[in-house]
Amino acid sequence: MNGKNEKYVSELSAVRRKKATSVKKEILKHRQQSTAFDTNEPNDSPSFSSTQLDNLVIDLLKKLKKQADRFRNVSAAKARAKRTFVCGLHESLKHIEADNVKSTIVARNLDEEVKGLILFCRFRDACISRNIPIIHASSKRYLSRALGKFPYTNIVALFHFQSFEVC
């Protein structure tokens, strides 16, 4: 048994001594260059740091989610009738066209696939034609975390939020 363990240990040490291939070296070099912070280079990507608007939006969504959970605990049928928000592009568009939506929240880091869809263009045009405000706030990760949704939530449509207004 002792001889087998020594053989196994020597095999592991042989694996650890392998040199990185040229492809692996290029990948590591590229990672180091991309993660290095260069102040001279302009940043084209939007900032996802937390702003006051982001914090207010997340707080509003958390309160709406808590209210929806309370309604669901009382009665599932009443909870469906008294929904305060829906998540997702298709659901949001459906309720916008039914004139149920008062406001929409769109993540700032919206997927490029979603932006290119005709459905998103219809969503944006419907919001503009019905004078529904589109709030670009927070990120997909924080929106979905506030609502307890998985996977990420790109768009949230709000039906009513009168009791949650901030002074």
CSV table of C-alpha atoms in Angstrom, one decimal:
chain,number,residue,atom,x,y,z
A,1,MET,CA,0.0,0.0,0.0
A,2,ASN,CA,2.9,2.3,0.8
A,3,GLY,CA,4.4,1.8,-2.6
A,4,LYS,CA,1.2,2.8,-4.3
A,5,ASN,CA,0.9,6.0,-2.4
A,6,GLU,CA,4.5,6.9,-3.3
A,7,LYS,CA,3.8,6.2,-6.9
A,8,TYR,CA,0.7,8.4,-6.8
A,9,VAL,CA,2.6,11.3,-5.1
A,10,SER,CA,5.4,11.1,-7.7
A,11,GLU,CA,2.8,11.2,-10.5
A,12,LEU,CA,1.2,14.3,-8.9
A,13,SER,CA,4.6,16.1,-8.6
A,14,ALA,CA,5.3,15.3,-12.2
A,15,VAL,CA,2.0,16.9,-13.2
A,16,ARG,CA,2.8,20.0,-11.3
A,17,ARG,CA,6.2,20.4,-12.9
A,18,LYS,CA,4.7,20.8,-16.4
A,19,LYS,CA,5.6,24.0,-18.2
A,20,ALA,CA,2.9,26.2,-19.6
A,21,THR,CA,2.4,26.0,-23.3
A,22,SER,CA,2.7,29.0,-25.6
A,23,VAL,CA,-1.1,29.2,-25.9
A,24,LYS,CA,-1.5,29.2,-22.1
A,25,LYS,CA,1.3,31.8,-21.8
A,26,GLU,CA,-0.6,34.1,-24.2
A,27,ILE,CA,-3.9,33.6,-22.4
A,28,LEU,CA,-2.2,34.5,-19.1
A,29,LYS,CA,-0.5,37.5,-20.6
A,30,HIS,CA,-3.8,38.8,-22.1
A,31,ARG,CA,-5.6,38.3,-18.7
A,32,GLN,CA,-2.9,40.3,-16.9
A,33,GLN,CA,-3.1,43.1,-19.5
A,34,SER,CA,-6.9,43.2,-19.4
A,35,THR,CA,-7.1,43.3,-15.6
A,36,ALA,CA,-4.5,46.0,-15.2
A,37,PHE,CA,-6.0,49.3,-14.5
A,38,ASP,CA,-4.8,52.0,-17.0
A,39,THR,CA,-5.8,55.5,-16.2
A,40,ASN,CA,-4.7,56.9,-19.6
A,41,GLU,CA,-7.1,54.8,-21.5
A,42,PRO,CA,-10.7,56.1,-21.8
A,43,ASN,CA,-13.4,53.8,-20.3
A,44,ASP,CA,-16.1,53.1,-22.9
A,45,SER,CA,-18.1,50.8,-20.7
A,46,PRO,CA,-20.7,52.4,-18.4
A,47,SER,CA,-20.0,52.7,-14.7
A,48,PHE,CA,-21.9,50.2,-12.5
A,49,SER,CA,-21.0,51.8,-9.3
A,50,SER,CA,-23.8,52.3,-6.9
A,51,THR,CA,-25.5,55.7,-7.2
A,52,GLN,CA,-28.3,57.2,-5.2
A,53,LEU,CA,-30.8,56.3,-8.0
A,54,ASP,CA,-29.6,52.7,-8.0
A,55,ASN,CA,-30.1,52.5,-4.2
A,56,LEU,CA,-33.6,54.0,-4.4
A,57,VAL,CA,-34.6,51.6,-7.2
A,58,ILE,CA,-33.3,48.6,-5.4
A,59,ASP,CA,-35.1,49.7,-2.2
A,60,LEU,CA,-38.3,50.2,-4.1
A,61,LEU,CA,-38.0,46.7,-5.7
A,62,LYS,CA,-37.3,45.1,-2.3
A,63,LYS,CA,-40.4,46.7,-0.8
A,64,LEU,CA,-42.6,45.7,-3.7
A,65,LYS,CA,-41.2,42.1,-3.5
A,66,LYS,CA,-42.0,42.0,0.2
A,67,GLN,CA,-45.5,43.2,-0.4
A,68,ALA,CA,-46.0,40.6,-3.1
A,69,ASP,CA,-44.8,37.9,-0.8
A,70,ARG,CA,-47.3,39.0,1.9
A,71,PHE,CA,-50.1,38.8,-0.6
A,72,ARG,CA,-49.0,35.4,-1.7
A,73,ASN,CA,-49.0,34.1,1.9
A,74,VAL,CA,-52.6,35.2,2.3
A,75,SER,CA,-54.0,34.0,-1.0
A,76,ALA,CA,-52.3,33.0,-4.2
A,77,ALA,CA,-55.3,34.1,-6.3
A,78,LYS,CA,-55.4,37.6,-4.7
A,79,ALA,CA,-51.6,37.8,-5.1
A,80,ARG,CA,-52.0,37.3,-8.9
A,81,ALA,CA,-54.7,39.9,-9.1
A,82,LYS,CA,-52.7,42.5,-7.1
A,83,ARG,CA,-49.4,42.1,-8.8
A,84,THR,CA,-47.2,45.2,-8.6
A,85,PHE,CA,-44.5,44.2,-11.1
A,86,VAL,CA,-43.5,41.7,-13.8
A,87,CYS,CA,-40.0,40.7,-14.9
A,88,GLY,CA,-38.7,40.1,-18.4
A,89,LEU,CA,-39.0,41.7,-21.8
A,90,HIS,CA,-41.9,39.7,-23.2
A,91,GLU,CA,-44.0,40.0,-20.0
A,92,SER,CA,-43.3,43.7,-19.7
A,93,LEU,CA,-44.2,44.3,-23.3
A,94,LYS,CA,-47.4,42.4,-23.0
A,95,HIS,CA,-48.5,44.5,-20.0
A,96,ILE,CA,-47.4,47.8,-21.6
A,97,GLU,CA,-49.6,47.0,-24.6
A,98,ALA,CA,-52.5,46.3,-22.2
A,99,ASP,CA,-51.9,49.8,-20.6
A,100,ASN,CA,-51.2,48.3,-17.1
A,101,VAL,CA,-47.7,49.7,-16.6
A,102,LYS,CA,-46.8,53.0,-14.9
A,103,SER,CA,-43.0,52.7,-15.1
A,104,THR,CA,-40.2,50.4,-16.3
A,105,ILE,CA,-36.7,49.7,-15.0
A,106,VAL,CA,-34.1,48.6,-17.4
A,107,ALA,CA,-30.7,47.3,-16.3
A,108,ARG,CA,-27.7,49.4,-17.5
A,109,ASN,CA,-25.8,46.4,-18.6
A,110,LEU,CA,-28.5,45.0,-20.8
A,111,ASP,CA,-27.5,42.1,-23.0
A,112,GLU,CA,-26.4,43.0,-26.5
A,113,GLU,CA,-28.6,40.1,-27.8
A,114,VAL,CA,-31.6,41.7,-26.1
A,115,LYS,CA,-30.8,45.2,-27.4
A,116,GLY,CA,-30.7,43.9,-31.0
A,117,LEU,CA,-34.1,42.2,-30.8
A,118,ILE,CA,-37.1,43.6,-32.6
A,119,LEU,CA,-39.0,42.9,-29.4
A,120,PHE,CA,-36.8,45.3,-27.5
A,121,CYS,CA,-37.4,48.0,-30.2
A,122,ARG,CA,-41.2,47.4,-29.8
A,123,PHE,CA,-40.8,47.7,-26.0
A,124,ARG,CA,-39.0,51.0,-26.3
A,125,ASP,CA,-41.4,52.4,-28.9
A,126,ALA,CA,-44.4,51.3,-26.8
A,127,CYS,CA,-43.0,53.0,-23.7
A,128,ILE,CA,-42.3,56.2,-25.6
A,129,SER,CA,-45.7,56.3,-27.3
A,130,ARG,CA,-47.5,55.8,-24.0
A,131,ASN,CA,-45.3,58.2,-22.1
A,132,ILE,CA,-44.1,55.5,-19.7
A,133,PRO,CA,-40.8,56.4,-18.1
A,134,ILE,CA,-37.8,54.1,-18.7
A,135,ILE,CA,-35.4,54.2,-15.8
A,136,HIS,CA,-31.9,52.9,-16.6
A,137,ALA,CA,-30.6,51.9,-13.2
A,138,SER,CA,-28.5,49.3,-11.5
A,139,SER,CA,-27.3,46.1,-13.1
A,140,LYS,CA,-29.0,42.8,-14.0
A,141,ARG,CA,-27.4,41.1,-11.0
A,142,TYR,CA,-28.7,43.6,-8.5
A,143,LEU,CA,-32.2,43.8,-10.0
A,144,SER,CA,-32.5,40.0,-9.9
A,145,ARG,CA,-31.1,39.8,-6.4
A,146,ALA,CA,-33.6,42.4,-5.1
A,147,LEU,CA,-36.5,40.5,-6.6
A,148,GLY,CA,-35.2,37.0,-5.8
A,149,LYS,CA,-35.2,35.9,-9.4
A,150,PHE,CA,-32.8,33.6,-11.2
A,151,PRO,CA,-31.3,34.0,-13.8
A,152,TYR,CA,-30.7,37.7,-14.3
A,153,THR,CA,-33.5,40.1,-14.8
A,154,ASN,CA,-33.0,42.7,-17.6
A,155,ILE,CA,-36.3,44.5,-17.4
A,156,VAL,CA,-38.9,45.1,-14.7
A,157,ALA,CA,-42.3,46.7,-15.4
A,158,LEU,CA,-44.1,48.4,-12.4
A,159,PHE,CA,-47.9,48.4,-12.2
A,160,HIS,CA,-48.4,50.7,-9.2
A,161,PHE,CA,-46.2,51.9,-6.4
A,162,GLN,CA,-48.1,54.8,-4.8
A,163,SER,CA,-47.6,53.7,-1.2
A,164,PHE,CA,-43.8,53.4,-1.7
A,165,GLU,CA,-43.1,57.0,-2.9
A,166,VAL,CA,-40.0,58.7,-1.5
A,167,CYS,CA,-40.3,62.3,-0.3
